[in-house]
Tab-separated table of C-alpha atoms and ligand atoms in Angstrom:
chain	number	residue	atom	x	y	z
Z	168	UNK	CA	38.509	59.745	-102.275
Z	169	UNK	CA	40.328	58.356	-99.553
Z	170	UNK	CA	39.194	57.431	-95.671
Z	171	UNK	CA	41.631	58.857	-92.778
Z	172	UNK	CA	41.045	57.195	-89.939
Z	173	UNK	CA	42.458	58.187	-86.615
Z	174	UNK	CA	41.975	54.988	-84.235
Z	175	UNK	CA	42.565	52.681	-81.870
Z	176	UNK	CA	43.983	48.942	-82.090
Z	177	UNK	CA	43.511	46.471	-79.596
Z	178	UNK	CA	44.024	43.070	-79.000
Z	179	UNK	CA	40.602	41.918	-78.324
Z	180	UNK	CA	40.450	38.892	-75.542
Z	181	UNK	CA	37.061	37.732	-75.797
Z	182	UNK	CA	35.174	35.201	-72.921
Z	183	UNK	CA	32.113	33.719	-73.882
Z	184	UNK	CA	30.050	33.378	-70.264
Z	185	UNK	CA	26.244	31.826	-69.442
Z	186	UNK	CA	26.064	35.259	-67.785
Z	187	UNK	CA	27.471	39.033	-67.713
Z	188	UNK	CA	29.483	38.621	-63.779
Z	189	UNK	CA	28.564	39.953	-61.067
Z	190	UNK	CA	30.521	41.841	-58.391
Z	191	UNK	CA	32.385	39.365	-56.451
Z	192	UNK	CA	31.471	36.335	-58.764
Z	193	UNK	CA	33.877	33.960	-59.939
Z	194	UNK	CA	32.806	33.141	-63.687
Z	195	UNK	CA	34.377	29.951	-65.906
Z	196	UNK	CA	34.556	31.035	-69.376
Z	197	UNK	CA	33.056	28.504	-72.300
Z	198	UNK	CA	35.608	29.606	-74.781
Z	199	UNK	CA	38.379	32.071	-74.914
Z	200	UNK	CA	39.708	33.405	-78.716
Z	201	UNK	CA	41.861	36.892	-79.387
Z	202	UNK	CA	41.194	38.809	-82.278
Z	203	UNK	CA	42.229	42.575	-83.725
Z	204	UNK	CA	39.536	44.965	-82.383
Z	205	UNK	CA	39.237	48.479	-81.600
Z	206	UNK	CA	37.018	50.690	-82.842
Z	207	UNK	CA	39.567	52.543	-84.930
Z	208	UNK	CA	40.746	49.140	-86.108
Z	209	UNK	CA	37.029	47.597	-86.478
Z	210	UNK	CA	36.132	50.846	-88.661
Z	211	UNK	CA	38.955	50.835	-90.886
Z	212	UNK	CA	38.510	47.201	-91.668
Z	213	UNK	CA	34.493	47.954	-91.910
Z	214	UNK	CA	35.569	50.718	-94.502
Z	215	UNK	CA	38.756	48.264	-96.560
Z	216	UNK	CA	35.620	45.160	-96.657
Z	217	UNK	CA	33.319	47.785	-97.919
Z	218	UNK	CA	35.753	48.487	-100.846
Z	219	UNK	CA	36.750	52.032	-99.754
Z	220	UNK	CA	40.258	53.711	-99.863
Z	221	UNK	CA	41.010	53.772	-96.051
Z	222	UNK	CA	44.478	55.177	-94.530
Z	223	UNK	CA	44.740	54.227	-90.530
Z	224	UNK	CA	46.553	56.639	-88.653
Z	225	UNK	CA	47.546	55.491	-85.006
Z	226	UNK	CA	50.280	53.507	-82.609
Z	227	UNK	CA	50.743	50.154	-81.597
Z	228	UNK	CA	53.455	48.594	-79.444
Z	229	UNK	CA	56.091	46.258	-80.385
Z	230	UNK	CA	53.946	42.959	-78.830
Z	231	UNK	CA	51.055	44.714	-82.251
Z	232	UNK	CA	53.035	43.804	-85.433
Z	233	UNK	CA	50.434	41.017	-86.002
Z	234	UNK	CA	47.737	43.144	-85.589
Z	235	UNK	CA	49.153	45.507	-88.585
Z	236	UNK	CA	49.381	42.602	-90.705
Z	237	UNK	CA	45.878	41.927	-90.508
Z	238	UNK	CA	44.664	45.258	-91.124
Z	239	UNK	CA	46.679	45.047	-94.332
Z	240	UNK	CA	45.260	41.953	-95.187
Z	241	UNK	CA	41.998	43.576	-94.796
Z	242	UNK	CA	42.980	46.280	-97.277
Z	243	UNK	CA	43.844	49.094	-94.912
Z	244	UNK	CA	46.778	51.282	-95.630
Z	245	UNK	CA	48.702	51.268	-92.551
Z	246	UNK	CA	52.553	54.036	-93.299
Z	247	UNK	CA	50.951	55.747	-90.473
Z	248	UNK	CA	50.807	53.405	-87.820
Z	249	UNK	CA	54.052	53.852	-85.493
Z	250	UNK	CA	55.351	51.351	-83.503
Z	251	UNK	CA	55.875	53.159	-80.117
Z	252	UNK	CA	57.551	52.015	-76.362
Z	253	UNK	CA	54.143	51.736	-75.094
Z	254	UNK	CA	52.936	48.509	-75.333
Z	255	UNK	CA	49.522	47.897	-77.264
Z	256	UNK	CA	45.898	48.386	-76.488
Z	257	UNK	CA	44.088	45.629	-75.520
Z	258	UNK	CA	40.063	45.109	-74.368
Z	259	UNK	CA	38.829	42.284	-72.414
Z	260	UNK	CA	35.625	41.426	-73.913
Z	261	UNK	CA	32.975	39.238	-71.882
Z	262	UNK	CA	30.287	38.137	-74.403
Z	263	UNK	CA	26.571	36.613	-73.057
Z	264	UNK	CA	24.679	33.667	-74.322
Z	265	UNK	CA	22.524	36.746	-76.057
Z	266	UNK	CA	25.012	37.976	-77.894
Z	267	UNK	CA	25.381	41.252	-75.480
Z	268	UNK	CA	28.983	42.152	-73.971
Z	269	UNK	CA	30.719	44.618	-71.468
Z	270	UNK	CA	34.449	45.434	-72.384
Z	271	UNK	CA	37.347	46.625	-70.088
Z	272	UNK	CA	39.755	48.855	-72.078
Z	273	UNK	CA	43.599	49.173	-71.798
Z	274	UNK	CA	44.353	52.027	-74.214
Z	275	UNK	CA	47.962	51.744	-73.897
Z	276	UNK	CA	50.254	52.982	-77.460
Z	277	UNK	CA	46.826	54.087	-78.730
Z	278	UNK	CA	47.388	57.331	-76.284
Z	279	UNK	CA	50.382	58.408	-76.976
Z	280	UNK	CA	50.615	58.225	-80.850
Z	281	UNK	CA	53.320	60.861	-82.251
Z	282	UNK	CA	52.004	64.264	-83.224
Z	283	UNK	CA	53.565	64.072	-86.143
Z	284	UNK	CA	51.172	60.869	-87.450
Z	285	UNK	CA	48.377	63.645	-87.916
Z	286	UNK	CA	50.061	66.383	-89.295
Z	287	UNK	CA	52.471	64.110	-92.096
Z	288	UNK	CA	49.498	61.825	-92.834
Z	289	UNK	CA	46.628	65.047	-93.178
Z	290	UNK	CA	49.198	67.206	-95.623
Z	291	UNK	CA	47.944	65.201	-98.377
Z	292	UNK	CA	44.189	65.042	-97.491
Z	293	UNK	CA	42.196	66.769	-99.822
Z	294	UNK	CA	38.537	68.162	-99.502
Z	295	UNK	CA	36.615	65.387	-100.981
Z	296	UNK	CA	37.824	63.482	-98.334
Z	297	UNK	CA	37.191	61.595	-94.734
Z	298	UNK	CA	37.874	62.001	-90.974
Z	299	UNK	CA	36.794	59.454	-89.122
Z	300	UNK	CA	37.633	59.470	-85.375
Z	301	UNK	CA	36.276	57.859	-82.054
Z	302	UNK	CA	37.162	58.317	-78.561
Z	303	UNK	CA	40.052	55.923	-77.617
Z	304	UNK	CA	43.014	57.899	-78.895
Z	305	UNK	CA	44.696	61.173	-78.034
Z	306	UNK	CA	44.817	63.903	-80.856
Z	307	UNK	CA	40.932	64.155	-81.939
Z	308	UNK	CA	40.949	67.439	-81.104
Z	309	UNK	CA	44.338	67.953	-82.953
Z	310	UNK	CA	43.334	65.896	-85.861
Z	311	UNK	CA	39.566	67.191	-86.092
Z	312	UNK	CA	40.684	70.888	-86.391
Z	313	UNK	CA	43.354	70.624	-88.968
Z	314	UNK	CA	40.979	67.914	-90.933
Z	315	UNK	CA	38.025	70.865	-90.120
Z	316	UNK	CA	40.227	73.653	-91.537
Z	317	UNK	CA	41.767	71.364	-94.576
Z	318	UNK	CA	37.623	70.913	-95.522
Z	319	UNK	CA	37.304	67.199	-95.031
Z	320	UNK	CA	34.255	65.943	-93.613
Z	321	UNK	CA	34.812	64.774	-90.309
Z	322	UNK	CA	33.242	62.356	-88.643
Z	323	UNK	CA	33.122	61.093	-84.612
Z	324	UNK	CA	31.811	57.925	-83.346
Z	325	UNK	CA	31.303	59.191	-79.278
Z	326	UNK	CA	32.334	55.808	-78.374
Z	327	UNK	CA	33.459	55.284	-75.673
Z	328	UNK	CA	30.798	57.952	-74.268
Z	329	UNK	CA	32.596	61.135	-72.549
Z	330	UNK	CA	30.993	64.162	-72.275
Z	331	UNK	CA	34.041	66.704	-72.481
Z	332	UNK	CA	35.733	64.568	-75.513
Z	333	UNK	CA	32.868	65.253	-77.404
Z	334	UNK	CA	32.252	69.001	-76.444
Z	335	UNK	CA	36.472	69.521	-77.510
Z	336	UNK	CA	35.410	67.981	-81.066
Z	337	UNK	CA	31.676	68.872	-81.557
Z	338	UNK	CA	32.867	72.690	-83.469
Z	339	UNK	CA	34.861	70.486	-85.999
Z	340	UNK	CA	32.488	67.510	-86.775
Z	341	UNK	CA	30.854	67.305	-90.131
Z	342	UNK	CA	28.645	64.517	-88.936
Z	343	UNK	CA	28.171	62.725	-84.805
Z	344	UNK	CA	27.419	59.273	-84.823
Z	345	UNK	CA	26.277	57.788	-81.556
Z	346	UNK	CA	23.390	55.359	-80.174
Z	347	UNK	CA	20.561	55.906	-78.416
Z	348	UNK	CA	22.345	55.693	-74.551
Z	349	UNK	CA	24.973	58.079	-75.998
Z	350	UNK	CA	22.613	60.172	-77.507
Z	351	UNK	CA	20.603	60.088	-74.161
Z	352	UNK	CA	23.921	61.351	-72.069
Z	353	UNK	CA	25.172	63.442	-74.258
Z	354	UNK	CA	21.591	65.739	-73.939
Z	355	UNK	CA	22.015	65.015	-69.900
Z	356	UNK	CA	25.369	65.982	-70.120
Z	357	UNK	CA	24.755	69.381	-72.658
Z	358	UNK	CA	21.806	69.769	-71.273
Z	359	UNK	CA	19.658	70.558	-74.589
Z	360	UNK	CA	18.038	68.605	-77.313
Z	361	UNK	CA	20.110	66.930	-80.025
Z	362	UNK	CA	18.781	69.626	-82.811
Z	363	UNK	CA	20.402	72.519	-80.116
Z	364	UNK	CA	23.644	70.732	-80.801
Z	365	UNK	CA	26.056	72.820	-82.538
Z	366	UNK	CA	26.708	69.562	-84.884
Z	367	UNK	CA	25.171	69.867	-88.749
Z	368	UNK	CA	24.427	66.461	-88.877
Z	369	UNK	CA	23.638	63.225	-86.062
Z	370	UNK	CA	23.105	59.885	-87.007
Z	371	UNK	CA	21.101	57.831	-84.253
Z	372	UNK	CA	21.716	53.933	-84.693
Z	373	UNK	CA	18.934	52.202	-82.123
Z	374	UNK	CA	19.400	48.755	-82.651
Z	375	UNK	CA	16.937	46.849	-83.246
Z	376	UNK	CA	14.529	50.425	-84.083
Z	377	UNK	CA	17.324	51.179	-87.069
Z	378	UNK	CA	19.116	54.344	-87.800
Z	379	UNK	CA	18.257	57.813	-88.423
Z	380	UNK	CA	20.340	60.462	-90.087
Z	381	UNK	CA	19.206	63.778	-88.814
Z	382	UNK	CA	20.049	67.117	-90.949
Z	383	UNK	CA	19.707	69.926	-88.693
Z	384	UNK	CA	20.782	72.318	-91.660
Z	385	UNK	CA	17.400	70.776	-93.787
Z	386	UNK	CA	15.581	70.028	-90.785
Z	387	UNK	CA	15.237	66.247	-92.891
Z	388	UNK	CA	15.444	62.871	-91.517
Z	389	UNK	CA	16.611	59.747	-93.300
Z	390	UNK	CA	14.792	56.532	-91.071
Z	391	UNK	CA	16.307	53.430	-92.498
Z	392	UNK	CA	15.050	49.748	-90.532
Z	393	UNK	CA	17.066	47.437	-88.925
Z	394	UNK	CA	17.413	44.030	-90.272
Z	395	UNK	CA	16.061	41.437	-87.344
Z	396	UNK	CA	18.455	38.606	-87.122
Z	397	UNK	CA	19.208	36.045	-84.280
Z	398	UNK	CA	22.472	38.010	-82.498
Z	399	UNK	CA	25.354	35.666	-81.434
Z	400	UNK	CA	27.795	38.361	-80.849
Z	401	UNK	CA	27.322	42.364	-80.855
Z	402	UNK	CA	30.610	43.500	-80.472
Z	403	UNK	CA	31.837	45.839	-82.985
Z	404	UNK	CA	28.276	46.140	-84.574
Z	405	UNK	CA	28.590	49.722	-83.973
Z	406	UNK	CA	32.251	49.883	-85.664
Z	407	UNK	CA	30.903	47.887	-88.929
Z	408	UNK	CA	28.067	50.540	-89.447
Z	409	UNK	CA	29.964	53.955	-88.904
Z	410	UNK	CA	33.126	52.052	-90.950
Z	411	UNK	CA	30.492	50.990	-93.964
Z	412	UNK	CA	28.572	54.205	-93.684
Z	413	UNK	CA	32.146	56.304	-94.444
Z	414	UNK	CA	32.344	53.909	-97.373
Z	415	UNK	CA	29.614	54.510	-98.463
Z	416	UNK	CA	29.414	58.325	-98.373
Z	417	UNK	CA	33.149	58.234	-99.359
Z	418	UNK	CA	31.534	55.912	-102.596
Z	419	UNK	CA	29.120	58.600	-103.562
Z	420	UNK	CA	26.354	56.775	-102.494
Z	421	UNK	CA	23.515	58.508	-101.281
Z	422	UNK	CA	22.742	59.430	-97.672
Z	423	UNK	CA	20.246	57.040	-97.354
Z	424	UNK	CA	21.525	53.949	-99.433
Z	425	UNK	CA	24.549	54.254	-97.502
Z	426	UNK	CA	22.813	54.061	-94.206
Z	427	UNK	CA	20.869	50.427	-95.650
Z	428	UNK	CA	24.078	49.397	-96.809
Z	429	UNK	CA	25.896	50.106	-93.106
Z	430	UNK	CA	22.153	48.988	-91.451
Z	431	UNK	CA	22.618	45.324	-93.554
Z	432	UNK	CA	26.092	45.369	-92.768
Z	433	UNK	CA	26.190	45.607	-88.930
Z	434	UNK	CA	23.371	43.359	-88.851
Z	435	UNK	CA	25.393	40.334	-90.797
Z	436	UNK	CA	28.507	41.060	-88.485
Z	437	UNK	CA	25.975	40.405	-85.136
Z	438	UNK	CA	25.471	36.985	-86.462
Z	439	UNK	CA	29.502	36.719	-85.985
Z	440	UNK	CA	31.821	36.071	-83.069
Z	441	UNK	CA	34.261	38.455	-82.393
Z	442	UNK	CA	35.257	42.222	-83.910
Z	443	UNK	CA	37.823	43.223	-86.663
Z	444	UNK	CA	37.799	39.684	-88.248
Z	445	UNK	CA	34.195	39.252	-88.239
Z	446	UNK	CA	33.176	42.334	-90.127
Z	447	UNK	CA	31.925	41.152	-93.808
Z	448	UNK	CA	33.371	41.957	-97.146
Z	449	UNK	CA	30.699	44.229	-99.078
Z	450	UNK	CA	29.982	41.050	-101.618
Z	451	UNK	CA	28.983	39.552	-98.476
Z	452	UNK	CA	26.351	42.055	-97.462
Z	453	UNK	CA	24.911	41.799	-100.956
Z	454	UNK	CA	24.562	38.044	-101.007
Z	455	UNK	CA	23.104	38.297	-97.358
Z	456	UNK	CA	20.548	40.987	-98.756
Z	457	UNK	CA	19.971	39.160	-101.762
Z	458	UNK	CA	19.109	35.643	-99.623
Z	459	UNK	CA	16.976	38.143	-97.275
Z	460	UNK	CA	15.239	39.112	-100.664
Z	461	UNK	CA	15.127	35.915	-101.993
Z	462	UNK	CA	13.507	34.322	-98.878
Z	463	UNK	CA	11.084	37.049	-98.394
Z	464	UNK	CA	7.184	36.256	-98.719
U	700	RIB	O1	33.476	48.459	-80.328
U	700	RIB	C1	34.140	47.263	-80.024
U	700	RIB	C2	35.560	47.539	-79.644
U	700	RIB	O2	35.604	48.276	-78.449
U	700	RIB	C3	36.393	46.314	-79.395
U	700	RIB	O3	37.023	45.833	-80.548
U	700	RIB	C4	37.349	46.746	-78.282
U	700	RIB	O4	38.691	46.678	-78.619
U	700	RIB	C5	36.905	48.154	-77.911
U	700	RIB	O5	37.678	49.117	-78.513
């Protein structure tokens, strides 16, 4: 079973301030590092660590060759990344003392990947496997209807949030992931509940409140805890559950034991600094569960 992941990659600049800036304030950074990021880039990785098959389809620029490399030292399968004129994507990432961030995005090559990536790397996709897209590409829509039609199950991380990107994909998606502010504008913006969604399947990650994976076909939901732990860094937390939750499914795990294994995950990557290069290898997560286990009362 193998992971097709339509996605971004960025060169992730990350500033570690006392505080988030303010308009008109001039901030000194306490450390500056750059790292591969994304969220197409963090998820693929997140999938490769978890030990899944994962095949990246997307663009860089010339100035991105390094950031190829290290999504094939991750594991990731990367024919159908093309190196195009554009140059590549990049985020400026300001990171608190809490651990909390706000990110500027340059999408640059990641828009204007080749048609052709979808359609060459999708002819050999198969129904038993998985689309995973977010929102900082072009061709979801493209890539979500021919994955839709093909029988894979396809799944969106509405990140970063826009209404209308969503609405194009929503009659394709096997499965929405979002958070709780997502999920909160996307019912502003639709206004309706999230079970009026035309969408079979939502999964809700709320931070420190957990996950839940709601089944609107069942009317079931799957609740699965958070892990408290103290957060240094919660960039890409998002990235390392949606990429180890497509693992897991994509492992035959079940619904729910792949939403503890993406929960414990995310929740060891938060304890991190920075995005890509921080997510854990899945022997990793176990010896982080098993400490958790081991130090329990
Ligand atoms: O979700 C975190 C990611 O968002 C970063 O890696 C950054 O590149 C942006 O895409």
């Amino acid at each position: 079973m193998t992971i097709y992941n339509l996605g971004s990659i960025n060169a992730d600049f990350f500033y570690r301030l006392d505080h988030l800036p303010q308009p008109g304030e001039t901030l000194a950074s306490r450390g500056f590092t750059r790292g591969l990021g994304g969220k197409g880039a963090n998820q693929s990785v997140a999938c490769a660590r978890a030990g899944a098959q994962v095949r990246h389809l997307g663009a860089i620029g010339a100035d991105g060759r390094w950031m190829v490399e290290r999504m094939e030292d991750a594991g990731v399968l990367c024919h159908a990344v093309l190196i195009v004129r554009e140059a590549s994507g990049h985020a400026v990432i300001y990171v608190d003392g809490a651990g909390e961030n706000t990110i500027i995005l340059h999408p640059g090559a990641n828009r204007t990947i080749p048609d052709a990536v979808i359609d060459d790397a999708l002819e050999e996709a198969t129904q038993d496997d998985i689309l995973l897209l977010q929102n900082e590409t072009c061709l979801q829509v493209e890539a979500a209807s021919l994955a839709h039609e093909r029988g894979l199950f396809v799944m969106y991380s509405a990140a970063p949030f826009e209404a209308e990107a969503v609405r194009a994909v929503l009659p394709y998606l096997s499965l929405l992931v979002v958070n709780e502010v997502e999920a909160e504008q996307l019912c502003a913006a639709f206004g309706c509940t999230l079970d009026a969604l035309e969408v079979p399947n939502v999964v809700v990650t709320r931070g420190r409140l957990g996950a839940q994976w709601h089944n609107f076909a069942t009317g079931g939901v799957i609740e699965v805890p958070a892990i408290p732990v103290e957060a240094l860094d919660t960039t890409g937390a998002g990235d390392t559950f949606a990429g180890y939750l497509a693992a897991g499914l994509s492992q035959k795990r079940t619904r729910e034991d792949a939403m503890s294994f993406a929960a414990a995950a995310a929740a060891l990557k938060v304890t991190r600094a920075g995005t890509a290069d921080a997510i854990p290898t899945s022997a990793e997560v176990d010896g982080f569960l098993a400490d958790r286990a081991g130090s329990a009362p």
